[in-house]
Amino acid sequence: MEEDEQKITPEQFAQIREIVEVFNSSNFDYLTLELAGMKLTVGTGAAPVPNPGGTAGSGLGLRPDPKTGEKPAAAVERNTAGTPDLSQTGSESAPAEAPEADDGSVAVVAPTMGTFYSRPDPSSPPFAKVGTSVDADETVGLIEIMKVFNNVNAGISGIVTEVCVADGEAVEFGQVIMRIRP
Amino acid sequence: MEEDEQKITPEQFAQIREIVEVFNSSNFDYLTLELAGMKLTVGTGAAPVPNPGGTAGSGLGLRPDPKTGEKPAAAVERNTAGTPDLSQTGSESAPAEAPEADDGSVAVVAPTMGTFYSRPDPSSPPFAKVGTSVDADETVGLIEIMKVFNNVNAGISGIVTEVCVADGEAVEFGQVIMRIRP
Amino acid sequence: MKLVRALIANRGEIAVRIVRACQAIGIETVIATSEADRDSLAARIADRTFCVGPANALESYLNPERMVGAAVITECDCLHPGYGFLSESPALAKMCAENDIVFVGPSPDHILQMGNKILARKIAEECGVPTLPGSEPVLDKEEAVGVARKIGLPVMIKAASGGGGRGMQIVDDINALAAEIEVAASEAGAAFGDSTLYLEKYISNARHIEVQVLGDGHGNIVHLGERDCSLQRRHQKMVEEAPAPGLSVDLRNRMCDAAVTLARTVNYKSAGTVEFIFDMDSEAFYFLEMNTRIQVEHPVTEMITGEDLVEEQFRIAAGDKLRFSQAEISFRGHAIECRINAESPEAEFLPSPGEITDWQPPIAPYIRLDSHCFPNYKVPVNYDSMLAKLVVYGRDRHQAIQRMKHALSQFAIDGIETTVDFQYRLISSSNFINGQMNTRFVDEIVSQSEKGTSGLPIPL
Amino acid sequence: MKLVRALIANRGEIAVRIVRACQAIGIETVIATSEADRDSLAARIADRTFCVGPANALESYLNPERMVGAAVITECDCLHPGYGFLSESPALAKMCAENDIVFVGPSPDHILQMGNKILARKIAEECGVPTLPGSEPVLDKEEAVGVARKIGLPVMIKAASGGGGRGMQIVDDINALAAEIEVAASEAGAAFGDSTLYLEKYISNARHIEVQVLGDGHGNIVHLGERDCSLQRRHQKMVEEAPAPGLSVDLRNRMCDAAVTLARTVNYKSAGTVEFIFDMDSEAFYFLEMNTRIQVEHPVTEMITGEDLVEEQFRIAAGDKLRFSQAEISFRGHAIECRINAESPEAEFLPSPGEITDWQPPIAPYIRLDSHCFPNYKVPVNYDSMLAKLVVYGRDRHQAIQRMKHALSQFAIDGIETTVDFQYRLISSSNFINGQMNTRFVDEIVSQSEKGTSGLPIPL
C-alpha cells in the first residue's frame, strides 16, 4: 500500500468522529466498520465475537445440563429445532431480508411457526429441492398452524442449494428452511 | 515498511488524541481502529480478547455502597485503616519479608493487630521518625493488645522514609506501619 | 391423570416461576417465546425453547393459535398461561380443550362468566355477596344521570370489558356526567371492542383487598386469606401485603367467606382471586371482580401460608382433589411484596428499558425474589417494565417492613432506572408504617415529591 | 439497652448470616478476619473489616485476646462468636465481660457448666432428665471394666472435653476395654489437655435428635421444636431436618419438655441446643450434651417456625425479654438442610479446596441458601470445608424431599469437588425417604458405594 493511503484524511477523521459520537448516543453494543484499508470497531463490554448471543453463566441457576435419570417418560429434546439463526429478524413478509451465506446463498426463514410441508399434498412432488430454480414469489413450502396453511415464498430468485427442514417437521418462527443462491 | 512511514505525523497525533478524547467521554469500553499501516486500540480494563468469559456480578448482594441515611448513631468508617497492603503476608516474625517499594524502601508491617504506639511512653521521644537511622533488630514501635505490649522491630537496617500510622492509632494485622530505605 | 409436559405461554418472571414449579414436581417444560425473549432466563432453564413469533406480542404472546399450535407441535399435554397476555382469554382455554391440551386454569365458562364484570356482579348479587351500589349497564346518558342521582356522587364510569385500571373515570359533577359517558363509551369501544359501560359508587377512602381462593372442580373450595393491594399508582399495584393491616377478624372472615361462596357458586376450578373494595369510613366491603388466573402478588400469600399456588394449579389441572382442607391451611406472620419496575420515578415513571449492567439482589433469610433478570440482561422495549418482585416475611408487619427496608437498601441495580428507591420511600413513610393508607396514597406521595414537599422521614 | 455495633468473630457462611441479621435489625458490623478472609463475602458486606491475624486460626479465629481486642479498638459494644472456633470458650465470654463488650451468647458459667459433659450430665440427672446409662469419670482400667459389665456392652469411651465426634471409641469386647481405655486417655490428653474419660452405653440403632431452646435470662425459656441430625459421616452431620420424622407427639413433647427443664434449671440465656440420643429399638431418649451457641443447622428450625434465631440472640444479649411465649411459637411443615462441602466423596471425603470457577445456586420458592461463596471465590485450605447450607421447606416431608432433590439437581458448582451429588444420593435412598435411618446410615451408604453395591434407586 502506498503512503497516502495510510494517513487519515481530515474528511475521514471527521467521519470517524461523527460515527463514534452517533454510535455513543445509540443503544447498540458494538459497531464494526470495514472499508478498503480501514476497519473500525467500537463497543461496550467484551469485544464482539462470532456468537454475540452467548452470554455466559449469570449465577441464576442456569444449569446447562440438569441431572439425567430423573426425567419422566418421553424426554424432550433440549432446545432443538436446529438452533435457528438468531440473526434472522425477517418479519412475516420479509424472508428475503435474510443475509447471504458464505457461498452467496440466501436463507429462507419461516415466516411463522408451525409444521413445515415441503409438498402441496403427500402424493405430489416437493415444491422445491436442491437444484430447483425458483422465482422470488414462488411457493417453496407450506407451514400449517392449527389447520391454517401459510405459503412460504422463496423471496429471491435463484437455485435452491439446501433444504434444511424435512417434510412434516416443526419449525420455529425465524428458523432457516432452505437456502437459495441468486 | 520504511522508517518514515512508522512515524506519527503531528496531524495524525492530534487526530488520534481527539479520537481518544471523544472515546474517553463516551460510555464504551474499547475502540479498535485499523488503518493500513496503523492499528489503534483503546479501552478500559483488560484489552479486548476474543472471549474473555467475563462473568460479572455474582448476584450475592455485594453492594459496594449500601444506602446511607439509615445508619444508627456513630457511623463506622468503611473498611478503613489505610487499606492495608494485602500483598504483605509476613507472619509475626517476618516483617522484613515485605517487598521493596518504588523508591527502594521496605515496608514494616504490623506483626499483630492492636493499638500502635510510636514512643515507649507519652513523655519520651518516638522510637523512630522520618530520617532516623535504624538497625534491623531495633524497636521502632509498640503494639498493645489487651494490655500486652509487643515490640515492632525494624526488620532491616536503614533510614526511615515514612511513618504511616500515628501514635495511638489502631492497626490491623499486616498493616504497613513505616517504610525504611536500606 | 399425570401431566408430563407443559407449554408455558408467557414470559418474564412468571415464566421462570412456572418452569421452576414444573421442575419441582417433575413436569417437563417448553417455553414459548417471542424472538425478543429467545435468550431469556426462562428459555435458559426450560427443557426446550420454541420461538412462536416476532417481538410484537400480537404475533406471539397474545396469539392463541400460535400458543396452542406450539403446544401441539412440541407434544405438550398442558399449557400454563401465567398472568396478563392470554391468561384470561376464553378463546385460549377453549382452543386448548379442542386440542386435548389441559389448560392450567379455570374452564372457559368460568373465564367468560367471571371475566365479564356485569355477569360476575350479577352472580355475586345472586349469592348474597355485597356489590358496589351501582347499575346494570347504562344504556344512555339519561339513564346514567338517573343512576348517579340515586347512588350519589362521586360515581365511577367503568367499561364492562376493561381492567387493570383502564376504562375507568371518576365523575363528581352531575352536569359533567353526560359528556364523560359519551367519551368513555367511544374510548371503551376503541380499546376493548365493547362500549358497554356501567356506573358505580366511588369510594374515596378505599382499600383494595382481595381474597385468594383455590377450587378443584370437585366441589372443594378453600381460601388462602386476603391480600391488601391498596398501594397503586394510577390503578397499577406497587406494593402488596398479606394479611391486610388493621382488618378485624370478623371483617376478614366475612370477606373470605364471601369469596368462597362466590367460587363455590360456580364450582370454581384452579386458583382465582376475588377482589373487593373496602370502604375505610363505613367498614363495608363490596365485590369488584374476580381474576381467573394466578396473580402477580401471589407470593405474599405463599409466604404466610407455606403453600405453592402454581404447583397447586398444576395438581388441580391434572384432576387431583385439593390436598388440604380449609382447616389444614395455616396462616402465620406477615408478608410484603414490592414490585421493582424498570421505570424512572423522577420522570413520571417512564419506562426505562436497556441493559442491566449490575444486578445484585439482596439475600437474607425470609427474603424471596421472583425475577427473570440477571447481569447484562437487556430489558426489551416491547413488554411491561416489571423486573422483579421482592418479597419478605416477618413474624409481624413491623418486622416485615424492617426486612423490606433492609432488602431494598441492599438491592443494587445499575444501567437502568428502577423503582427501588421509590419503594423504599413508600414503605418508610409513617402513614404506611401505621397502616394508614388507601388507594390514593401512592399518587399523593408522587405529587408531594413533585412539589418537593415529601414530608417523609428519609428523603432520598 | 440498645446494641450499636457488633464484632463478628467468625468466618464463612455464619459470618455472612450474622452480618445480615445485624443489618436487618440496625446494628453496625465489624468483621474480624484472618488474612486469608480479607476479601471474603462477609468482609464485603460488613460495614468494616478488621484483620486480626494470619490465616492460622490459632493466631486469628481461635485467639480470644485478638478478637476482644479488635472489638475494643473498633468500639464495638457486642461480639457474636458464631459457631465453632471460640463460640464455646468461657475465656472469650469472660474477656468480653471484663471489657464491657456484650457477649452474644450465654454467660461464661453456662458455657462452663453445660460445656463440660460430666457437669452437664450431673445437672440433667438432678432435674430428672434421662441420661445414658454410664458412669462418673472412670479413674482407671479396672473401674472401667466394672462399669462396662454393669451397663452392658457395647460401650462408648468418651473424652470429657471432646466433642464433634472427636475422642469417642466404641468397644464391644470386654477383653479389649482395658487397652482401649489406655489409648483413649493418652489421646484425649494430647488433643484436649484433659485425659478424663467416661463410659456410656452405646446405642446401635440410634437417632441423634436435638431440641432448640431460647432463654432470655429473665426466667423465660421456650423451645422451638426438635431437629433430627442422624445423617452423620464419622460423627459429622450431613443432613438435618425438622421435625424429626416418625416421632410420636408424646415423645416429641417429652423431649422438648426435658430440654426446657434443663435450660430452666440453669436460667439459660441465649440460644442453645439440648442434644439427645434416641434409641429406636426401645423408644427411649437420653441427654447427651448441650451446645451453648447457635448451631450450623439452625435454619431448619427457622423454616418451620418463621423465627430468626440470630436476631433473637441479639435481642436477648441486649437484655430484652423474649418476644413470644411458647404458645406463640407455631410449627408448620417440614424443613431439610443439606451441607454442601468442598470434599470429594469418591476420595474418602478428602477436602477439595481451590477456586470455584462456576457457582450457580438453585433459586425457587421455599429454597434458602446460607453461603459465603460466589463465582471465582477461592476456598482456603486453612478452615473447614463447608461451602453452603442448602435448606428447603415443604408442607410435609415428602414435598421437602422433592424440593431438595430439585434444588440439588439445579446446583451447579465447578472448579472443586463437592458433596452435592452425594447428598442427592442420600436423600434419594428409599431408607431416607421412608424415614428409616439411624446414625450409621451414611457410613453404610459410603461403604456400599465403595463396594460398588449401592442398592440405591438412582446410582450416580
Coordinates of N, CA and C in Angstrom, one line a residue, chain D residues 75-158:
Chain D
E75 N -14.4 -0.1 68.7 CA -15.5 0.4 69.5 C -16.9 -0.3 69.3
C76 N -16.8 -1.6 69.3 CA -18.0 -2.4 69.3 C -18.5 -2.5 70.7
D77 N -19.9 -2.6 70.8 CA -20.4 -2.9 72.1 C -20.9 -4.3 72.3
C78 N -20.7 -5.1 71.2 CA -21.1 -6.5 71.4 C -20.3 -7.4 70.5
L79 N -20.2 -8.7 70.7 CA -19.4 -9.6 70.0 C -20.2 -10.9 69.8
H80 N -20.4 -11.3 68.5 CA -21.0 -12.6 68.2 C -20.0 -13.6 67.8
P81 N -19.9 -14.7 68.5 CA -18.9 -15.7 68.2 C -19.2 -16.7 67.1
G82 N -20.5 -16.7 66.6 CA -20.9 -17.7 65.6 C -20.9 -19.1 66.2
Y83 N -20.5 -20.1 65.4 CA -20.3 -21.5 65.9 C -18.9 -21.9 65.7
G84 N -18.5 -23.0 66.3 CA -17.1 -23.5 66.2 C -16.1 -22.4 66.8
F85 N -14.9 -22.5 66.4 CA -13.9 -21.6 66.9 C -14.0 -21.3 68.4
L86 N -14.3 -20.0 68.8 CA -14.3 -19.6 70.2 C -15.7 -19.6 70.7
S87 N -16.7 -20.1 70.0 CA -18.1 -19.9 70.4 C -18.4 -20.5 71.7
E88 N -17.7 -21.6 72.1 CA -18.0 -22.2 73.4 C -16.8 -22.0 74.3
S89 N -16.1 -20.9 74.2 CA -14.9 -20.6 75.0 C -15.3 -19.8 76.2
P90 N -15.3 -20.3 77.4 CA -15.6 -19.5 78.6 C -14.7 -18.3 78.7
A91 N -13.4 -18.5 78.2 CA -12.4 -17.4 78.3 C -12.9 -16.2 77.5
L92 N -13.4 -16.5 76.2 CA -13.8 -15.4 75.4 C -15.0 -14.6 76.1
A93 N -16.0 -15.4 76.5 CA -17.1 -14.8 77.2 C -16.7 -13.9 78.4
K94 N -15.8 -14.5 79.1 CA -15.3 -13.7 80.3 C -14.5 -12.5 79.9
M95 N -13.7 -12.6 78.9 CA -12.9 -11.5 78.5 C -13.8 -10.4 77.9
C96 N -14.9 -10.8 77.3 CA -15.8 -9.8 76.8 C -16.4 -9.0 78.0
A97 N -16.9 -9.8 79.0 CA -17.5 -9.1 80.1 C -16.5 -8.2 80.8
E98 N -15.3 -8.6 80.9 CA -14.2 -7.7 81.6 C -14.0 -6.4 80.8
N99 N -14.3 -6.4 79.5 CA -14.0 -5.3 78.7 C -15.3 -4.5 78.2
D100 N -16.4 -4.8 79.0 CA -17.7 -4.2 78.7 C -18.2 -4.4 77.3
I101 N -17.9 -5.6 76.8 CA -18.4 -6.0 75.5 C -19.5 -7.0 75.8
V102 N -20.7 -6.8 75.2 CA -21.7 -7.8 75.5 C -21.4 -9.0 74.6
F103 N -21.4 -10.2 75.2 CA -21.1 -11.4 74.5 C -22.5 -11.9 74.0
V104 N -22.6 -12.1 72.7 CA -23.9 -12.6 72.2 C -24.0 -14.1 72.3
G105 N -24.3 -14.5 73.5 CA -24.3 -15.9 73.9 C -24.6 -16.0 75.3
P106 N -24.5 -17.2 75.9 CA -24.8 -17.4 77.3 C -23.7 -16.9 78.2
S107 N -23.9 -16.9 79.5 CA -22.9 -16.4 80.4 C -21.7 -17.4 80.4
P108 N -20.5 -17.0 80.9 CA -19.4 -17.9 81.0 C -19.7 -19.1 81.8
D109 N -20.5 -18.9 82.9 CA -20.9 -20.0 83.8 C -21.7 -21.1 83.0
H110 N -22.6 -20.6 82.2 CA -23.4 -21.6 81.4 C -22.5 -22.4 80.5
I111 N -21.6 -21.7 79.8 CA -20.7 -22.4 78.9 C -19.8 -23.4 79.7
L112 N -19.4 -23.0 80.8 CA -18.6 -23.9 81.7 C -19.4 -25.1 82.1
Q113 N -20.6 -24.8 82.7 CA -21.4 -25.9 83.2 C -21.8 -26.9 82.1
M114 N -22.4 -26.3 81.1 CA -23.0 -27.2 80.1 C -22.0 -27.7 79.1
G115 N -20.9 -27.0 79.0 CA -19.8 -27.4 78.0 C -19.1 -28.6 78.5
N116 N -19.0 -28.8 79.8 CA -18.4 -30.0 80.4 C -19.4 -31.1 80.5
K117 N -19.1 -32.2 79.8 CA -20.2 -33.2 79.7 C -20.5 -33.8 81.0
I118 N -19.5 -34.0 81.9 CA -19.8 -34.6 83.1 C -20.7 -33.7 84.0
L119 N -20.3 -32.4 84.1 CA -21.1 -31.5 84.8 C -22.5 -31.4 84.3
A120 N -22.6 -31.3 82.9 CA -23.9 -31.2 82.3 C -24.8 -32.4 82.6
R121 N -24.1 -33.6 82.6 CA -24.8 -34.8 82.8 C -25.4 -34.8 84.3
K122 N -24.6 -34.3 85.2 CA -25.0 -34.2 86.6 C -26.2 -33.3 86.7
I123 N -26.2 -32.2 86.1 CA -27.3 -31.3 86.1 C -28.5 -31.9 85.6
A124 N -28.4 -32.6 84.4 CA -29.5 -33.3 83.8 C -30.1 -34.3 84.8
E125 N -29.2 -35.1 85.4 CA -29.7 -36.1 86.4 C -30.5 -35.5 87.5
E126 N -29.9 -34.3 88.0 CA -30.6 -33.6 89.1 C -32.0 -33.1 88.8
C127 N -32.2 -32.7 87.5 CA -33.5 -32.2 87.2 C -34.4 -33.3 86.5
G128 N -34.0 -34.5 86.6 CA -34.8 -35.6 86.1 C -34.8 -35.8 84.6
V129 N -33.9 -35.3 83.9 CA -33.8 -35.6 82.5 C -32.9 -36.8 82.3
P130 N -33.5 -37.8 81.6 CA -32.8 -39.1 81.5 C -31.4 -39.0 80.8
T131 N -30.5 -39.6 81.3 CA -29.1 -39.7 80.7 C -28.8 -41.1 80.4
L132 N -27.8 -41.2 79.5 CA -27.3 -42.6 79.1 C -26.8 -43.4 80.3
P133 N -27.2 -44.6 80.4 CA -26.6 -45.5 81.4 C -25.1 -45.4 81.2
G134 N -24.4 -45.0 82.3 CA -22.9 -44.9 82.1 C -22.3 -44.5 83.5
S135 N -21.4 -43.7 83.5 CA -20.6 -43.5 84.6 C -20.2 -42.1 84.9
E136 N -19.8 -42.0 86.2 CA -18.9 -40.8 86.6 C -17.6 -41.0 85.8
P137 N -16.7 -40.1 85.8 CA -15.4 -40.3 85.2 C -14.8 -41.6 85.6
V138 N -14.3 -42.4 84.7 CA -13.6 -43.6 85.1 C -12.2 -43.3 85.5
L139 N -11.8 -43.8 86.6 CA -10.5 -43.4 87.2 C -9.4 -44.3 86.6
D140 N -9.7 -45.6 86.4 CA -8.7 -46.5 85.9 C -9.3 -47.6 85.1
K141 N -8.5 -48.5 84.6 CA -8.9 -49.6 83.7 C -9.9 -50.5 84.5
E142 N -9.6 -50.8 85.7 CA -10.4 -51.7 86.5 C -11.8 -51.2 86.7
E143 N -11.9 -49.9 87.0 CA -13.2 -49.3 87.2 C -14.0 -49.4 85.9
A144 N -13.3 -49.1 84.8 CA -14.0 -49.1 83.5 C -14.6 -50.5 83.2
V145 N -13.8 -51.5 83.5 CA -14.3 -52.9 83.2 C -15.6 -53.1 84.1
G146 N -15.5 -52.7 85.3 CA -16.6 -52.8 86.2 C -17.9 -52.1 85.7
V147 N -17.7 -50.9 85.3 CA -18.8 -50.1 84.7 C -19.4 -50.8 83.5
A148 N -18.5 -51.2 82.6 CA -18.9 -51.9 81.4 C -19.8 -53.1 81.6
R149 N -19.3 -53.9 82.6 CA -20.1 -55.1 83.0 C -21.5 -54.7 83.4
K150 N -21.5 -53.6 84.2 CA -22.8 -53.2 84.8 C -23.8 -52.7 83.7
I151 N -23.3 -51.9 82.8 CA -24.3 -51.3 81.8 C -24.4 -52.1 80.6
G152 N -23.5 -53.1 80.4 CA -23.6 -54.0 79.3 C -22.9 -53.4 78.0
L153 N -22.5 -54.4 77.2 CA -21.7 -54.0 76.0 C -22.7 -53.8 74.8
P154 N -22.4 -53.1 73.8 CA -21.2 -52.3 73.6 C -21.2 -51.0 74.5
V155 N -20.0 -50.5 74.8 CA -20.0 -49.2 75.5 C -19.2 -48.2 74.6
M156 N -19.4 -47.0 74.9 CA -18.6 -46.0 74.2 C -17.7 -45.2 75.2
I157 N -16.4 -45.1 74.8 CA -15.5 -44.4 75.7 C -15.5 -42.9 75.1
K158 N -15.7 -42.0 76.0 CA -15.8 -40.6 75.6 C -14.8 -39.7 76.4

